[in-house]
PDB file of C-alpha atoms and ligand atoms in Angstrom:
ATOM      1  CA  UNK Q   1      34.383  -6.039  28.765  1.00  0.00           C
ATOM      2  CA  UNK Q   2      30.628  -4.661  29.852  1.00  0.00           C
ATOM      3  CA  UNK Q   3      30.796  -1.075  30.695  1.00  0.00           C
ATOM      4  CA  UNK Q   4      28.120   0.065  33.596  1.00  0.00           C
ATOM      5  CA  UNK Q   5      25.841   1.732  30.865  1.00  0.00           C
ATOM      6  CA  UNK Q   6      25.780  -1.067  28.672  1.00  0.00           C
ATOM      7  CA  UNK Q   7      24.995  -3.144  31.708  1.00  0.00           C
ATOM      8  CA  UNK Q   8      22.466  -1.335  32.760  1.00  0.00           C
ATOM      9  CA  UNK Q   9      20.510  -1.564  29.887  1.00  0.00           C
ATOM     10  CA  UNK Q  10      20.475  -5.439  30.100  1.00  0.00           C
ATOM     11  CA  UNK Q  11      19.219  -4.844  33.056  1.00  0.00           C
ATOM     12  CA  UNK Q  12      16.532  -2.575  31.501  1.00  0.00           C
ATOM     13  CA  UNK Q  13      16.080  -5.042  28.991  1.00  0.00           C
ATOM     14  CA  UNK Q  14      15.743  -8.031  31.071  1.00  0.00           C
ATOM     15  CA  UNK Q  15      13.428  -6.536  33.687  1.00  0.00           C
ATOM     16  CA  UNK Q  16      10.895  -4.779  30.578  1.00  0.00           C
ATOM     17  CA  UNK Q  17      10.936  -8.256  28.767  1.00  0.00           C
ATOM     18  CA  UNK Q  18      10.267 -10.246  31.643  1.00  0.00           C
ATOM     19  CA  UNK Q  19       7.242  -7.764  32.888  1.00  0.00           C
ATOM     20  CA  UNK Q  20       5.827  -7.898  29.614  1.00  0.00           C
ATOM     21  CA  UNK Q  21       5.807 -11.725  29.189  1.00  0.00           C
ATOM     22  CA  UNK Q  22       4.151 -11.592  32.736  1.00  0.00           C
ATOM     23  CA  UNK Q  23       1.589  -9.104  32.099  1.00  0.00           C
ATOM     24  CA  UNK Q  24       0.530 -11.105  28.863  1.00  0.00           C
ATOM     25  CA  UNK Q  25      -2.947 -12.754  29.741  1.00  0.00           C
ATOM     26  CA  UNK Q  26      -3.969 -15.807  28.009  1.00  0.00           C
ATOM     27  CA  UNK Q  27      -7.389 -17.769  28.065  1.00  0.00           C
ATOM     28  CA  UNK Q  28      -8.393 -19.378  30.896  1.00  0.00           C
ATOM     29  CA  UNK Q  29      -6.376 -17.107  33.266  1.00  0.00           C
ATOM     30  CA  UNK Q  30      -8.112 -15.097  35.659  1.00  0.00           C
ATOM     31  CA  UNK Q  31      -8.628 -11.829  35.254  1.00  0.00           C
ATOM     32  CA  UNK Q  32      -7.118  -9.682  37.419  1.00  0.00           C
ATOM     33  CA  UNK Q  33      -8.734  -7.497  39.513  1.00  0.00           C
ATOM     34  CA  UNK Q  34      -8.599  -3.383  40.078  1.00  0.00           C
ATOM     35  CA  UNK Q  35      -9.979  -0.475  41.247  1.00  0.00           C
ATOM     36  CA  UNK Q  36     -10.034   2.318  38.809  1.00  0.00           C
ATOM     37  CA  UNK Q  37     -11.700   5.749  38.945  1.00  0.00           C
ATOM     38  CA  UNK Q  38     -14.415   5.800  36.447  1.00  0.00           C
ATOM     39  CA  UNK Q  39     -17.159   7.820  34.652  1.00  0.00           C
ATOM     40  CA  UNK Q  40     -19.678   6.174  36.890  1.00  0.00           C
ATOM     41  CA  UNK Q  41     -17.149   6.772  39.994  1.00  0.00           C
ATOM     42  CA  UNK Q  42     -14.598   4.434  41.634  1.00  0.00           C
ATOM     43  CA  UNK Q  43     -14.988   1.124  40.468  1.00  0.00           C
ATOM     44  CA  UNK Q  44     -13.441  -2.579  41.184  1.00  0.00           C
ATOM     45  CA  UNK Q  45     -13.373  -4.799  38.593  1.00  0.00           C
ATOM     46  CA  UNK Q  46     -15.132  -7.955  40.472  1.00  0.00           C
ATOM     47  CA  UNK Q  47     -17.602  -5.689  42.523  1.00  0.00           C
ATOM     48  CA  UNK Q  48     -18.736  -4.384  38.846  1.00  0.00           C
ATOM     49  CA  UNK Q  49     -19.148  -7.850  37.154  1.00  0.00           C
ATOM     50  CA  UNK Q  50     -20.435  -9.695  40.027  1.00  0.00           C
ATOM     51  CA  UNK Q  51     -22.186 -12.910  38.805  1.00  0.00           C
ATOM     52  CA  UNK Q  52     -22.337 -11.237  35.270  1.00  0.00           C
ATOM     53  CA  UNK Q  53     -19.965 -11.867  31.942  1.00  0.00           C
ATOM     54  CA  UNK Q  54     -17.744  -8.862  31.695  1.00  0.00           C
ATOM     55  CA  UNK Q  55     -16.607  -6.661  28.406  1.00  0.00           C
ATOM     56  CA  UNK Q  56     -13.594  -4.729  29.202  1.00  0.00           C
ATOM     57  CA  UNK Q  57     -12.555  -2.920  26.227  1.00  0.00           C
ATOM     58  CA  UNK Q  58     -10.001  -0.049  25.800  1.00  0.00           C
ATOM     59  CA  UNK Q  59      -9.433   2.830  22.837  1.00  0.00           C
ATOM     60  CA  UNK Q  60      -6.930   4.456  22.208  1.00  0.00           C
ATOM     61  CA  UNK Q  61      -8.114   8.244  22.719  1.00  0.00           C
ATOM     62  CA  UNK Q  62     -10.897  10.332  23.344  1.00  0.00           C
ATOM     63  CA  UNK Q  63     -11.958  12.717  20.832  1.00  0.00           C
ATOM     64  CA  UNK Q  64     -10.825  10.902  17.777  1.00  0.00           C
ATOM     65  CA  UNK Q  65     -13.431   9.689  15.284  1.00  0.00           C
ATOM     66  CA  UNK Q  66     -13.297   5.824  15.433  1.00  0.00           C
ATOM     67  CA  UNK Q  67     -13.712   5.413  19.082  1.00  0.00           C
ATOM     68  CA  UNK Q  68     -16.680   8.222  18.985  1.00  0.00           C
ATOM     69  CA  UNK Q  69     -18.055   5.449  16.776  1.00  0.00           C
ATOM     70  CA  UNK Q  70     -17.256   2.391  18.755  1.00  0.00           C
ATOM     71  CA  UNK Q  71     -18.308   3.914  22.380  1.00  0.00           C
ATOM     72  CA  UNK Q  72     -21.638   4.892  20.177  1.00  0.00           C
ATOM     73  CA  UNK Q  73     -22.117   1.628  19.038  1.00  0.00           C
ATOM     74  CA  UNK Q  74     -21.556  -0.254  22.190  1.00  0.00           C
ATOM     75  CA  UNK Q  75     -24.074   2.348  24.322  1.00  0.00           C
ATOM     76  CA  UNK Q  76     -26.716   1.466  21.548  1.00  0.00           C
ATOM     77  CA  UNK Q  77     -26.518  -2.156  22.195  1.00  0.00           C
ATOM     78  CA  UNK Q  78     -26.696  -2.182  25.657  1.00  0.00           C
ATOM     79  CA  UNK Q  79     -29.840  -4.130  25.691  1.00  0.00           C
ATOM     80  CA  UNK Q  80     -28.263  -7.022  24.011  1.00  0.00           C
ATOM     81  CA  UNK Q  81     -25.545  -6.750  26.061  1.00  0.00           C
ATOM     82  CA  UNK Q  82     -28.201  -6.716  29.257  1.00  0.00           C
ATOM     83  CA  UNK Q  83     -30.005 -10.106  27.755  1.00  0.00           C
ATOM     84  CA  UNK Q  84     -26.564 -11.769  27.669  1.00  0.00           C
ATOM     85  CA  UNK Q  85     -25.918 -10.574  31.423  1.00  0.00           C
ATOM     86  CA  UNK Q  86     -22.575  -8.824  30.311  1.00  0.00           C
ATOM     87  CA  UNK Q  87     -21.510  -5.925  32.382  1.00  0.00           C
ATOM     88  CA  UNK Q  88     -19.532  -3.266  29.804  1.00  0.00           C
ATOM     89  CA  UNK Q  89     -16.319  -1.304  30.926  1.00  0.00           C
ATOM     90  CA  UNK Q  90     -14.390   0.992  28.722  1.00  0.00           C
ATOM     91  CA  UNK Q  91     -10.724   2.015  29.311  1.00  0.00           C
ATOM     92  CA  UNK Q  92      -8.387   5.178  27.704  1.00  0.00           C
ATOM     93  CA  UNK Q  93      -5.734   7.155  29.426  1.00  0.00           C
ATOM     94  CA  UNK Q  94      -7.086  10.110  29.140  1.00  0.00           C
ATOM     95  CA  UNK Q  95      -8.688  11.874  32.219  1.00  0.00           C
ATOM     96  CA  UNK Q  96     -12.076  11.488  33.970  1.00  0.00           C
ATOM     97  CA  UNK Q  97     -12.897  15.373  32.639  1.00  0.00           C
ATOM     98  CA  UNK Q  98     -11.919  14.518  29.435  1.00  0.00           C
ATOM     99  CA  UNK Q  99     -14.227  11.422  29.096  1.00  0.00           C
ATOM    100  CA  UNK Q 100     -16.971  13.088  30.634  1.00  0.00           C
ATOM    101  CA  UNK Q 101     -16.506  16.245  28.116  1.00  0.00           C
ATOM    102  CA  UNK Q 102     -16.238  13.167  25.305  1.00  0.00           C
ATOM    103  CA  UNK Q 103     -19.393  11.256  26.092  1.00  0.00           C
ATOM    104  CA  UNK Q 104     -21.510  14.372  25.205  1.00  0.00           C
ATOM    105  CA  UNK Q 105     -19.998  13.975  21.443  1.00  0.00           C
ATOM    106  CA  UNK Q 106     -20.457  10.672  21.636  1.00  0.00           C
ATOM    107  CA  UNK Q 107     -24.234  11.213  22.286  1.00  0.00           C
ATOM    108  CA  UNK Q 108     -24.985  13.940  20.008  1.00  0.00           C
ATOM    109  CA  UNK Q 109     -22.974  12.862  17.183  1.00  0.00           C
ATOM    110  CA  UNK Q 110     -24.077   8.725  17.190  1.00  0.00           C
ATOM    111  CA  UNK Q 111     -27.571   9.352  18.336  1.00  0.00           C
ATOM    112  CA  UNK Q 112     -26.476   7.405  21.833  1.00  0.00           C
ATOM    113  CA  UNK Q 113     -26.493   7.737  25.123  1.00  0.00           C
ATOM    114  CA  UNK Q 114     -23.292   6.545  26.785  1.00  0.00           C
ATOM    115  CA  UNK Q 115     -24.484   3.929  29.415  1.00  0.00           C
ATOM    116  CA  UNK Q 116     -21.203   2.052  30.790  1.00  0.00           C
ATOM    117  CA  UNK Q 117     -18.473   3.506  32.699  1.00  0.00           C
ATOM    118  CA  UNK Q 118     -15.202   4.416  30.820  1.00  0.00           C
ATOM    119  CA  UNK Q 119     -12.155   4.298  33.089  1.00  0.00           C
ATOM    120  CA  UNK Q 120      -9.511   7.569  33.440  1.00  0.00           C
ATOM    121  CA  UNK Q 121      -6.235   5.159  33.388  1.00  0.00           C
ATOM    122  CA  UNK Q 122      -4.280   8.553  33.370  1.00  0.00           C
ATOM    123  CA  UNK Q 123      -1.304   6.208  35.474  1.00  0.00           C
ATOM    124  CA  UNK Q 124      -1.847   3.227  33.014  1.00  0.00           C
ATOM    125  CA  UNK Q 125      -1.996   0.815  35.758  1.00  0.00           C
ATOM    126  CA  UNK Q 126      -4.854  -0.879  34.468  1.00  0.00           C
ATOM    127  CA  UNK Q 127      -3.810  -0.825  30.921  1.00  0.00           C
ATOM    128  CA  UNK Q 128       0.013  -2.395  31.954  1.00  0.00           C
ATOM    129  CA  UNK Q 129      -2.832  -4.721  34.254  1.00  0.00           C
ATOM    130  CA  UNK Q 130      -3.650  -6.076  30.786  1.00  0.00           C
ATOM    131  CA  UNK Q 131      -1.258  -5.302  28.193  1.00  0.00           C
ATOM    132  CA  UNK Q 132      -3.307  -2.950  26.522  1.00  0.00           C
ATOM    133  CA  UNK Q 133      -0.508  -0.933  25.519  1.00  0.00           C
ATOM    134  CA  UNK Q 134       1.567  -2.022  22.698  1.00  0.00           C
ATOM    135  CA  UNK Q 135       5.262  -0.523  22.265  1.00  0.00           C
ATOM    136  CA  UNK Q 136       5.820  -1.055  18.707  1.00  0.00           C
ATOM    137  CA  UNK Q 137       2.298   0.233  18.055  1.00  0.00           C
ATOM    138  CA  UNK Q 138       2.178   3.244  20.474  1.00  0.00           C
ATOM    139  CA  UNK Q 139       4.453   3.927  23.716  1.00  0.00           C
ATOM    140  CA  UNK Q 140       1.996   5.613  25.130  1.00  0.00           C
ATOM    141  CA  UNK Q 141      -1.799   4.912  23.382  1.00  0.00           C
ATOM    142  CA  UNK Q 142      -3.533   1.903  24.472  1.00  0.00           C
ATOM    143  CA  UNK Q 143      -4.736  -0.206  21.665  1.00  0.00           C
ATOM    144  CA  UNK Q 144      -7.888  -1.611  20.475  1.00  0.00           C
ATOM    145  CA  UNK Q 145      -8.046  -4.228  23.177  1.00  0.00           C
ATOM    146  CA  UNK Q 146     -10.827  -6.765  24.089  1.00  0.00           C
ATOM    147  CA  UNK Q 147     -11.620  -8.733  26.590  1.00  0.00           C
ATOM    148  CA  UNK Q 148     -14.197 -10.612  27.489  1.00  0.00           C
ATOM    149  CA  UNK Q 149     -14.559 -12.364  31.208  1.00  0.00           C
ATOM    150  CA  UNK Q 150     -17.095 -14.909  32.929  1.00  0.00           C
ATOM    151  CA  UNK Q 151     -18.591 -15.380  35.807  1.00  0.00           C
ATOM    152  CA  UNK Q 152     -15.817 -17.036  37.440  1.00  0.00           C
ATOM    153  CA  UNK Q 153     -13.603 -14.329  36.260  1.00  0.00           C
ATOM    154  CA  UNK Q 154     -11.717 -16.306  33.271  1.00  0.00           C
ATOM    155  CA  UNK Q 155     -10.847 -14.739  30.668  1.00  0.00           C
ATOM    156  CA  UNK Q 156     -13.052 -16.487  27.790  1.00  0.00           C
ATOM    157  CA  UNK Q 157     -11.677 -13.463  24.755  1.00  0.00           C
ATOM    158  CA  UNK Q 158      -9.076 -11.428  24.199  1.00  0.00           C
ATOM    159  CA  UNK Q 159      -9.008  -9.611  20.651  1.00  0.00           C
ATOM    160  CA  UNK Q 160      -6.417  -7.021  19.463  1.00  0.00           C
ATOM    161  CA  UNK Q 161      -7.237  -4.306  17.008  1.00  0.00           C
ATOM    162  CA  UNK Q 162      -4.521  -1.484  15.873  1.00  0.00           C
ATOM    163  CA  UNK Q 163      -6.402   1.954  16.471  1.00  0.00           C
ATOM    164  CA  UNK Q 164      -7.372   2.893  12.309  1.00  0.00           C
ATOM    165  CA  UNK Q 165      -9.976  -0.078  12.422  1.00  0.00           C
ATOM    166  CA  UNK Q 166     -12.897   0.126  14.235  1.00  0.00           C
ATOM    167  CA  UNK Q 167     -14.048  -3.326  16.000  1.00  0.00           C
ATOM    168  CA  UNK Q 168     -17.706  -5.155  14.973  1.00  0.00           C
ATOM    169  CA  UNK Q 169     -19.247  -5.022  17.613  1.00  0.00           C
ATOM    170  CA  UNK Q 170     -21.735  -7.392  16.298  1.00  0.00           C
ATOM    171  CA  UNK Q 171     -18.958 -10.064  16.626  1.00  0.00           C
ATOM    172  CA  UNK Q 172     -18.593  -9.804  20.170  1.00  0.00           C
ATOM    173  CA  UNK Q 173     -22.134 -10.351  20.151  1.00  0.00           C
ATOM    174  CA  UNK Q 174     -21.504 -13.429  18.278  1.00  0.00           C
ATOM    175  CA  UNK Q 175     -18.616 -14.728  19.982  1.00  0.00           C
ATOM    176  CA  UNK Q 176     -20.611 -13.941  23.672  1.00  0.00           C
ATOM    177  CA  UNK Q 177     -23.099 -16.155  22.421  1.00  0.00           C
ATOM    178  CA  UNK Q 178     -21.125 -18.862  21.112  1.00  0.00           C
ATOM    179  CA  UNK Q 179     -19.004 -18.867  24.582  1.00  0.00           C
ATOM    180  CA  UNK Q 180     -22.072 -18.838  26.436  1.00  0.00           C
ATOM    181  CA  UNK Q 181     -23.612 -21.917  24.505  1.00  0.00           C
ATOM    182  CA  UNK Q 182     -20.706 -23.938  24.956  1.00  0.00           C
ATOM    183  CA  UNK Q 183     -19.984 -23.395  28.312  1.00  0.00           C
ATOM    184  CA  UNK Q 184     -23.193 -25.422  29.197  1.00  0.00           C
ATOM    185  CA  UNK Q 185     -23.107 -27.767  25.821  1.00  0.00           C
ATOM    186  CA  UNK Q 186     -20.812 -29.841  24.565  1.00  0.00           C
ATOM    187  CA  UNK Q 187     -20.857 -28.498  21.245  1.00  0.00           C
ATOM    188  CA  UNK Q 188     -18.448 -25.808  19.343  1.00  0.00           C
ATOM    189  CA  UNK Q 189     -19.862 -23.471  16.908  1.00  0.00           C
ATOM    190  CA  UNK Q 190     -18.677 -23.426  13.389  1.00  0.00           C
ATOM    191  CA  UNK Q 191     -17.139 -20.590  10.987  1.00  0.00           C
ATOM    192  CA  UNK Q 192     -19.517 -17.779  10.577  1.00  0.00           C
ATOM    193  CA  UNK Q 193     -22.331 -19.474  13.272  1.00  0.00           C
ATOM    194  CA  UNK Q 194     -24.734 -17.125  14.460  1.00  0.00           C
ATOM    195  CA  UNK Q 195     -27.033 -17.533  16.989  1.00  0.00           C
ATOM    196  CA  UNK Q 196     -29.994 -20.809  16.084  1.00  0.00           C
ATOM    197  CA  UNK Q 197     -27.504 -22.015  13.899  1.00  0.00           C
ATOM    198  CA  UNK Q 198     -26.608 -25.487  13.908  1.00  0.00           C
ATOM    199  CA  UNK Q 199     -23.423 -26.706  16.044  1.00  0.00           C
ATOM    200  CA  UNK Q 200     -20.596 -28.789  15.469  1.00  0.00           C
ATOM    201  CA  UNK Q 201     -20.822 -32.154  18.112  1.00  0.00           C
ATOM    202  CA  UNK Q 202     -17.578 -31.592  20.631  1.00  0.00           C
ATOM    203  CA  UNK Q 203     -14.715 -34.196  19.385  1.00  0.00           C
ATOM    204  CA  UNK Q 204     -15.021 -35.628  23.072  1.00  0.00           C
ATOM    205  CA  UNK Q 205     -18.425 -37.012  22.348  1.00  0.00           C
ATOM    206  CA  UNK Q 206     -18.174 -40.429  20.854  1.00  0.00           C
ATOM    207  CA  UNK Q 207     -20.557 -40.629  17.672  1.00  0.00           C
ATOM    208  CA  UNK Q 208     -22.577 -43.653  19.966  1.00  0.00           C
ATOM    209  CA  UNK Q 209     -23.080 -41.196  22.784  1.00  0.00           C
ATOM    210  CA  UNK Q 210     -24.813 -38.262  20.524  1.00  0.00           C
ATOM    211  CA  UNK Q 211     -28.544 -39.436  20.442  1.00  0.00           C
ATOM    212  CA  UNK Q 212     -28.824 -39.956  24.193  1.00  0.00           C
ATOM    213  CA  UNK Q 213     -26.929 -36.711  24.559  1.00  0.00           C
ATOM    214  CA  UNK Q 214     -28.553 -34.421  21.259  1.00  0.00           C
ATOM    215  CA  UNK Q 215     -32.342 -35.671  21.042  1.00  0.00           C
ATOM    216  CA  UNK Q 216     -32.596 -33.122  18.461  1.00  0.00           C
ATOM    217  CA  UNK Q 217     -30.890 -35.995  16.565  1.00  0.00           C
ATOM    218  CA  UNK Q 218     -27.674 -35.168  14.076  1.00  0.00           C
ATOM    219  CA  UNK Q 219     -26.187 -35.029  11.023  1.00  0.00           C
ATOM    220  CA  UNK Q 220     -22.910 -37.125  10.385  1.00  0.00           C
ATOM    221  CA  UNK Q 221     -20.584 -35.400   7.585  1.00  0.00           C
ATOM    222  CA  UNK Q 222     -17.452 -37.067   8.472  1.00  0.00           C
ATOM    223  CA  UNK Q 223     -16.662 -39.535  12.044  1.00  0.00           C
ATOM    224  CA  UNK Q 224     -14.669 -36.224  12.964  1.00  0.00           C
ATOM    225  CA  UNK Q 225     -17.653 -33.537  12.128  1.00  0.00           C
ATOM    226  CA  UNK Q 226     -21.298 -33.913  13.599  1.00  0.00           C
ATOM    227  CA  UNK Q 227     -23.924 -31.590  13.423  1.00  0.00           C
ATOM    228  CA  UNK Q 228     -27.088 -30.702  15.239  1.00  0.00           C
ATOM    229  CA  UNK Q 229     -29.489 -28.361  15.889  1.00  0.00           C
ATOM    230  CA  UNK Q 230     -28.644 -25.799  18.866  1.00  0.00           C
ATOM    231  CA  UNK Q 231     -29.089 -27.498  21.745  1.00  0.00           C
ATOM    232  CA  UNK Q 232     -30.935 -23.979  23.820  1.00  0.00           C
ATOM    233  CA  UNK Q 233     -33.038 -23.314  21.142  1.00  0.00           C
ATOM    234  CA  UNK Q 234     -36.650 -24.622  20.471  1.00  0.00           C
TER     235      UNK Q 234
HETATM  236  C1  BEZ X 301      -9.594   7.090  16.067  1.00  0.00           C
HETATM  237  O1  BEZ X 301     -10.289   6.726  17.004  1.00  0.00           O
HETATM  238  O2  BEZ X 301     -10.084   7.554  15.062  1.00  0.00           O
HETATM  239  C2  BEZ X 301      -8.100   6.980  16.143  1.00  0.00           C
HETATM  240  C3  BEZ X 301      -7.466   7.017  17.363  1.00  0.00           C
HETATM  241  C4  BEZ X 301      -6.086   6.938  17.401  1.00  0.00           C
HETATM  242  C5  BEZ X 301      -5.365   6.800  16.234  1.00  0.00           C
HETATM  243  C6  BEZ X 301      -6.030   6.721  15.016  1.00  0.00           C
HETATM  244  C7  BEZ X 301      -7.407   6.810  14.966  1.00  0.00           C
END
């Protein structure tokens, strides 16, 4: 016998488990869109990006001492972020007078000056959006979520940090490029590649087909692994 409470928390259950398996974004799905009040005003996601890449990013709170140091480090590397074309957004559920109160810590304290818009998700609709909240972790923090989007509004990246580490945001660097390159190549990029490094010959390419394709010529290790030179770089 099911008694009314007990059913209605299958009902909870079923409903919360089926939202969150919905709300879980994978690669290649499109990103979806929203208009979210902002330090730099109101803001919709695909007006923002436009034709650029997009980093959306959340933390989990203002005024605590790793985020100070990862909104820091982003706003200094805004011009690599500019030569890459990739438009930065920053989420927490805090409020828009709290961020703005934040970013002058941020800029005094990391020697920055806070130059992308962080969004107030006081109703977490953007953070649910993207399942940037994580029960088991926080019920009501977002965590250390990344995303990164392309110009056709795919998401290319999602990473997960819990909020004691700080991200590298050298890495997303890395990974920009490397998504970048082989969006136009057909070449993947190998553990640890940096940028100018060589690249690993897609397995679709038939070893016959690479010097036509790669006149930078190549390197056969194995039938499976080919490398050559970066194909954008001179
Ligand atoms: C931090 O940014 O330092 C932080 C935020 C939430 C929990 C733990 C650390």
């Amino acid at each position: 016998m099911v008694y009314p409470t007990e059913f209605c928390c299958l009902i909870i259950y079923f409903l919360t488990s089926q939202t969150s398996s919905i709300m879980s974004l994978k690669l290649g799905d499109t990103a979806p869109n929203f208009t979210a009040v902002t330090t730099a005003g109101e803001i919709n996601l695909y007006d923002y990006l436009g034709d650029s890449w997009g980093l959306l990013f959340s933390h989990p709170a203002d005024y605590t001492p790793v985020c100070t140091t990862e909104l820091g480090r982003t706003a200094a590397l805004k011009a690599e972020f500019d030569k890459r074309n990739v438009k930065v957004l920053a989420l927490s559920v805090d409020s828009l007078e709290s961020h703005n109160g934040w970013v002058n810590d941020i800029n005094e304290t990391q020697n920055a000056t806070v130059n992308f818009p962080i969004i107030a998700d006081e109703s977490r609709e953007v953070a649910n959006l993207y399942g940037m909240i994580h029960p088991n972790a926080s019920d009501t923090l977002t965590v250390r979520s990344v995303f990164i989007i392309d110009p056709d509004k795919k998401i290319k990246l999602t990473l997960t940090y819990p909020a004691s580490t700080g991200r590298n945001f050298l890495e997303i660097l890395r990974v920009i490029d490397s998504l970048q390159l082989t969006a136009h190549h057909s070449v993947a990029t190998p553990a640890d590649w940096k940028d100018g490094e060589d690249c690993v010959v897609s397995p679709s390419i038939p070893t016959e087909e690479i010097p036509a394709k790669f006149p930078k010529g190549f390197k056969l290790i194995k039938p499976y692994l080919r490398m050559t030179p970066q194909p954008n770089k001179d």
